[in-house]
Coordinates of C-alpha atoms in Angstrom, one line a residue:
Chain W
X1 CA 31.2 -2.9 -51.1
X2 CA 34.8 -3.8 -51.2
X3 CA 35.8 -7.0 -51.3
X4 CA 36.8 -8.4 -48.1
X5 CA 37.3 -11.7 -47.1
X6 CA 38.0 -13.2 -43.4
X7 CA 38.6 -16.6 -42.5
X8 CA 37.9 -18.1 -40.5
X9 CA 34.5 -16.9 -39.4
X10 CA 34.6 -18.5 -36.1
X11 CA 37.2 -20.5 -34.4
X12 CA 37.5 -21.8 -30.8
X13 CA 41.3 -23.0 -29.7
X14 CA 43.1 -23.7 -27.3
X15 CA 45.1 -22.0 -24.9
X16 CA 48.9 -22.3 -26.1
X17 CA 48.3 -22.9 -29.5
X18 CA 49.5 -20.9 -32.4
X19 CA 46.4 -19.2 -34.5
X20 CA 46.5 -17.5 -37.8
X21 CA 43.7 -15.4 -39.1
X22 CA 43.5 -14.6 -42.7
X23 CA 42.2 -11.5 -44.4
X24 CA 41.9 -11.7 -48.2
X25 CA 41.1 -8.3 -50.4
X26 CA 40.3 -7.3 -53.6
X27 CA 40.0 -3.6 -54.4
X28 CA 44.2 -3.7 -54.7
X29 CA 44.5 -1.4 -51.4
X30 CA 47.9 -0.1 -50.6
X31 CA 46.3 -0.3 -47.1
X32 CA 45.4 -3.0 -44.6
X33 CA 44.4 -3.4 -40.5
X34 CA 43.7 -5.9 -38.2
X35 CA 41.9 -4.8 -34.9
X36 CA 40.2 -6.0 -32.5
X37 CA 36.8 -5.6 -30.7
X38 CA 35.7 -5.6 -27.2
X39 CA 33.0 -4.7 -24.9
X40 CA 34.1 -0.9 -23.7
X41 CA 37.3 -0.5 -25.8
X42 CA 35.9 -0.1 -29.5
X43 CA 38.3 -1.0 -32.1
X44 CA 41.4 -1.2 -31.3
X45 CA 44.6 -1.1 -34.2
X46 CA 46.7 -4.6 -33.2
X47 CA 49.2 -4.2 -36.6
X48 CA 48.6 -2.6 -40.2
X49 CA 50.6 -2.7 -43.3
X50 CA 51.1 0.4 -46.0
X51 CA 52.6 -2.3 -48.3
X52 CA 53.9 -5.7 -49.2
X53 CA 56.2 -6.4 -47.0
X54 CA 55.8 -3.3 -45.0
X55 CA 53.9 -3.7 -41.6
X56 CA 53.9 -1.6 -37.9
X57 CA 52.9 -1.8 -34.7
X58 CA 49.5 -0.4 -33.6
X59 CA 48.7 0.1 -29.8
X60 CA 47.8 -4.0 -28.9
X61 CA 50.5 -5.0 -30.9
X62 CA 51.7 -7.5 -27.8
X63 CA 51.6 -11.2 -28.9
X64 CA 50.2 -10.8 -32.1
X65 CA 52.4 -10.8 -35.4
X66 CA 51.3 -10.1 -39.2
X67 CA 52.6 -10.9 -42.5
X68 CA 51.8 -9.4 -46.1
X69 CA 53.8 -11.2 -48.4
X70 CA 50.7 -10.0 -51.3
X71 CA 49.0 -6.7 -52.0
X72 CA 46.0 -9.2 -51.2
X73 CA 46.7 -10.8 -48.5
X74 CA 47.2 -10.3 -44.6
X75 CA 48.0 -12.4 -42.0
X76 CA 47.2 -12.2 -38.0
X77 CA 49.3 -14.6 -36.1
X78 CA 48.5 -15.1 -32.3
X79 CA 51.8 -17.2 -31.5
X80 CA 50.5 -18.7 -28.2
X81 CA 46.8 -18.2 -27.5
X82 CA 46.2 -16.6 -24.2
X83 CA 42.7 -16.5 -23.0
X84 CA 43.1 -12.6 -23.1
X85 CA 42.9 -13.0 -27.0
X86 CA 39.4 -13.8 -27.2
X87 CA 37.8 -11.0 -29.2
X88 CA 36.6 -10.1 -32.3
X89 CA 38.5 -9.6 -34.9
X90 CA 38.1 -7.4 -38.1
X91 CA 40.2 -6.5 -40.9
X92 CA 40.4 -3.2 -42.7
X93 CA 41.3 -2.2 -45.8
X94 CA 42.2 1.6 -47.4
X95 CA 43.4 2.7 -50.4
X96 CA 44.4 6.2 -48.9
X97 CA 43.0 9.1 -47.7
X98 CA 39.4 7.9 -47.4
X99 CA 37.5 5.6 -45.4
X100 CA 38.2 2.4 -44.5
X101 CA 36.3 -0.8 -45.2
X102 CA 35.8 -3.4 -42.9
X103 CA 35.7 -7.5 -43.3
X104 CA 33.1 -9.3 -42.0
X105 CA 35.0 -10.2 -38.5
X106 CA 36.4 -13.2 -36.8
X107 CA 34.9 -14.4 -33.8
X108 CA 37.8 -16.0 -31.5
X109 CA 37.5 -18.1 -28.7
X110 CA 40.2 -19.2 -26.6
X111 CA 39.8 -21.7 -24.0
Chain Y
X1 CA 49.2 9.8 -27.3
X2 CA 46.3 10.6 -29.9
X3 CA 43.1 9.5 -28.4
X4 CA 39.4 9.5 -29.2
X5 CA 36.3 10.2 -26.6
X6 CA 33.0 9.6 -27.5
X7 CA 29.8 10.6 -25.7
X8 CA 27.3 9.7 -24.3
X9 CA 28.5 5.7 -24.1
X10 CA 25.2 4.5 -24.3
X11 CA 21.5 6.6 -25.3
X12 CA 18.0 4.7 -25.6
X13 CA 15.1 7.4 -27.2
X14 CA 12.0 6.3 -28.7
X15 CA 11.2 6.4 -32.3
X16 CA 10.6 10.3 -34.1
X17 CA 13.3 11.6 -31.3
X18 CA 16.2 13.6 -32.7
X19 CA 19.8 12.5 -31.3
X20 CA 22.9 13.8 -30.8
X21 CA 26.3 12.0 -30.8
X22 CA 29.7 13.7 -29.6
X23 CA 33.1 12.9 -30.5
X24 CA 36.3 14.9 -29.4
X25 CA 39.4 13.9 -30.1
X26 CA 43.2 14.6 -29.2
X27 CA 45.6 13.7 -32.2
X28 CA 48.9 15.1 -33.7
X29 CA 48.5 16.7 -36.5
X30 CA 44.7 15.8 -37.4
X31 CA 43.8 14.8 -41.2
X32 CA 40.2 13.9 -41.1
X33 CA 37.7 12.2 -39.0
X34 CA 34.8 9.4 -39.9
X35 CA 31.9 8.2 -38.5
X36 CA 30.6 4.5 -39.2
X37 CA 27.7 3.0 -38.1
X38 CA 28.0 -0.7 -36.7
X39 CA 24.9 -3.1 -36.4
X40 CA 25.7 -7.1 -35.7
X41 CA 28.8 -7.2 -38.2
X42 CA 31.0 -4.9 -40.0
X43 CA 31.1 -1.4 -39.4
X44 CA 29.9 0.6 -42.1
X45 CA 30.9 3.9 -43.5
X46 CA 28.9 7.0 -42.8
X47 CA 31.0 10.5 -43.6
X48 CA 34.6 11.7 -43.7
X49 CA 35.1 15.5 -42.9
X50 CA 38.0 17.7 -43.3
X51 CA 36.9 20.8 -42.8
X52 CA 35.7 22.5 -40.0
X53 CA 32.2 23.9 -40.1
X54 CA 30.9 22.0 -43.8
X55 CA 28.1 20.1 -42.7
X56 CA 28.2 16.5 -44.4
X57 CA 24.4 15.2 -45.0
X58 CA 22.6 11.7 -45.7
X59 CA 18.7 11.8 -45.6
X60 CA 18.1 12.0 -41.6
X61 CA 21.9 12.0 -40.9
X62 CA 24.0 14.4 -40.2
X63 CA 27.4 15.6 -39.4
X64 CA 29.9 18.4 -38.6
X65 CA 33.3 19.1 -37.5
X66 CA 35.0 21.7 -35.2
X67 CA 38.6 21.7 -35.8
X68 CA 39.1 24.3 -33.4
X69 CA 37.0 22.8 -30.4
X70 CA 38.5 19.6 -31.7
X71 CA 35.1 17.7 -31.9
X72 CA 32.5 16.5 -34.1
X73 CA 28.8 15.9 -33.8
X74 CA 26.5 13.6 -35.7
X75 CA 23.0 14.1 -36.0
X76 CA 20.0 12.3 -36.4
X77 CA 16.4 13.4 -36.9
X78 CA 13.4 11.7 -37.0
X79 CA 14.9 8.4 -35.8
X80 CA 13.6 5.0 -37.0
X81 CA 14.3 1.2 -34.8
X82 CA 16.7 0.6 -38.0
X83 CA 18.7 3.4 -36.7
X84 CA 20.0 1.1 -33.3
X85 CA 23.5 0.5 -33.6
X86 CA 27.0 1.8 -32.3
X87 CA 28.0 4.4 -33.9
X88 CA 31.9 5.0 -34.1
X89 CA 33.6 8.2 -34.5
X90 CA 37.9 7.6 -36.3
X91 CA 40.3 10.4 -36.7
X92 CA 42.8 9.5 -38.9
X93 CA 46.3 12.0 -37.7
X94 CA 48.9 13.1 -40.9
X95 CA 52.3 11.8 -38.9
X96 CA 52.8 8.5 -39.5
X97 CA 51.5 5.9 -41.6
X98 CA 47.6 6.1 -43.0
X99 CA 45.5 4.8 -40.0
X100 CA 42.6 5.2 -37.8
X101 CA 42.3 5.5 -34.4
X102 CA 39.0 4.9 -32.7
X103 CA 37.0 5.6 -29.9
X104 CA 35.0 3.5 -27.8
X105 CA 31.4 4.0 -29.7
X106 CA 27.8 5.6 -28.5
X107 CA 25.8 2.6 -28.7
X108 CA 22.1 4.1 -29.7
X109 CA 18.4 2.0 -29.1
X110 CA 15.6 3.1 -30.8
X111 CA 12.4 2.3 -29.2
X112 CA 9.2 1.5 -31.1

């Protein structure tokens, strides 16, 4: 299995305040995704990265912002947690022109 | 806007039963589609196919693609309670950046 890490596992916030996720790899993909999971919508892309510093919008981009400052590393950033936002969470990583593999997941609860 | 529809949304069959999961898909300029199987955590890799009409195979699983029907079918026989899950179906299209768009999911029960 590739070696992907999410963290947290769980969090419950606040409404308002800022949250990052963090999604740590280690099979050197050029690749990485964050989506989210929710009853009757699958997984859905929020923002991906094809390299460091090199990062697009996916089709729930709104509110959400990322960061890859390391091949290993990718950050989720909800600004201003909005109640909406509660989901699951799981990052992806590719090295190209195969499958994707898929972090644990990040359960997060906004109240 | 490139989209993926999967069918039926939900299927409950009893163990030995042979199922049969649709996925049809509308992307620009398709390069491949996957099919991952998801219990309580990750999803988890099952095929990739390219071409249209090579059946991909895994003990009880199965899969194939129709690229000019624009849909894909996974199989499996002889199902076992280990089999419940959602199974996801991904196209991934050549414009743009390497991604994966998904649909919705089949989520299957398998009854003892």
């Amino acid at each position: 299995d590739a070696g992907i890490t999410q963290s947290p596992r769980h969090k419950v916030t606040e409404t308002g305040t800022p949250v990052t996720l963090r999604c740590h790899q280690t099979e050197n993909h050029r690749y990485m995704y964050w989506y989210r999971q929710d009853p009757g919508h699958g997984l859905r892309l929020i923002h991906y990265s094809y390299g460091v510093k090199d990062t697009d919008k996916g089709e729930v981009s709104d509110g959400y912002s990322v960061s890859r400052s390391k091949t290993e590393d990718f950050l989720l950033t909800l600004e201003s947690a909005t109640s909406s936002q509660t989901s699951v969470y799981f990052c992806a990583t590719a090295a190209g022109e195969s499958e994707a593999f898929f972090g644990q997941g990040t359960r997060l609860t906004v109240v | 806007e490139d989209k993926v529809v999967q069918s039926p949304l939900s299927l409950v069959v009893h163990e030995g039963d042979t199922v049969t999961l649709n996925c049809s898909y509308e992307v620009t300029n398709f390069r491949s589609l996957l099919w991952y199987k998801q219990e309580k955590k990750a999803p988890t890799f099952l095929f990739m196919l390219t071409s249209s009409g090579i059946e991909k195979k895994s003990g009880r699983l199965s899969s194939i693609l129709d690229k000019k029907e624009l849909f894909s079918i996974l199989n499996i026989t002889a199902t076992q309670t280990g089999d419940s899950a959602v199974y996801l179906c991904a196209v991934t299209p050549t414009s743009g950046t390497y991604k994966y768009i998904f649909g919705t999911g089949t989520r299957l029960k398998v009854l003892a």
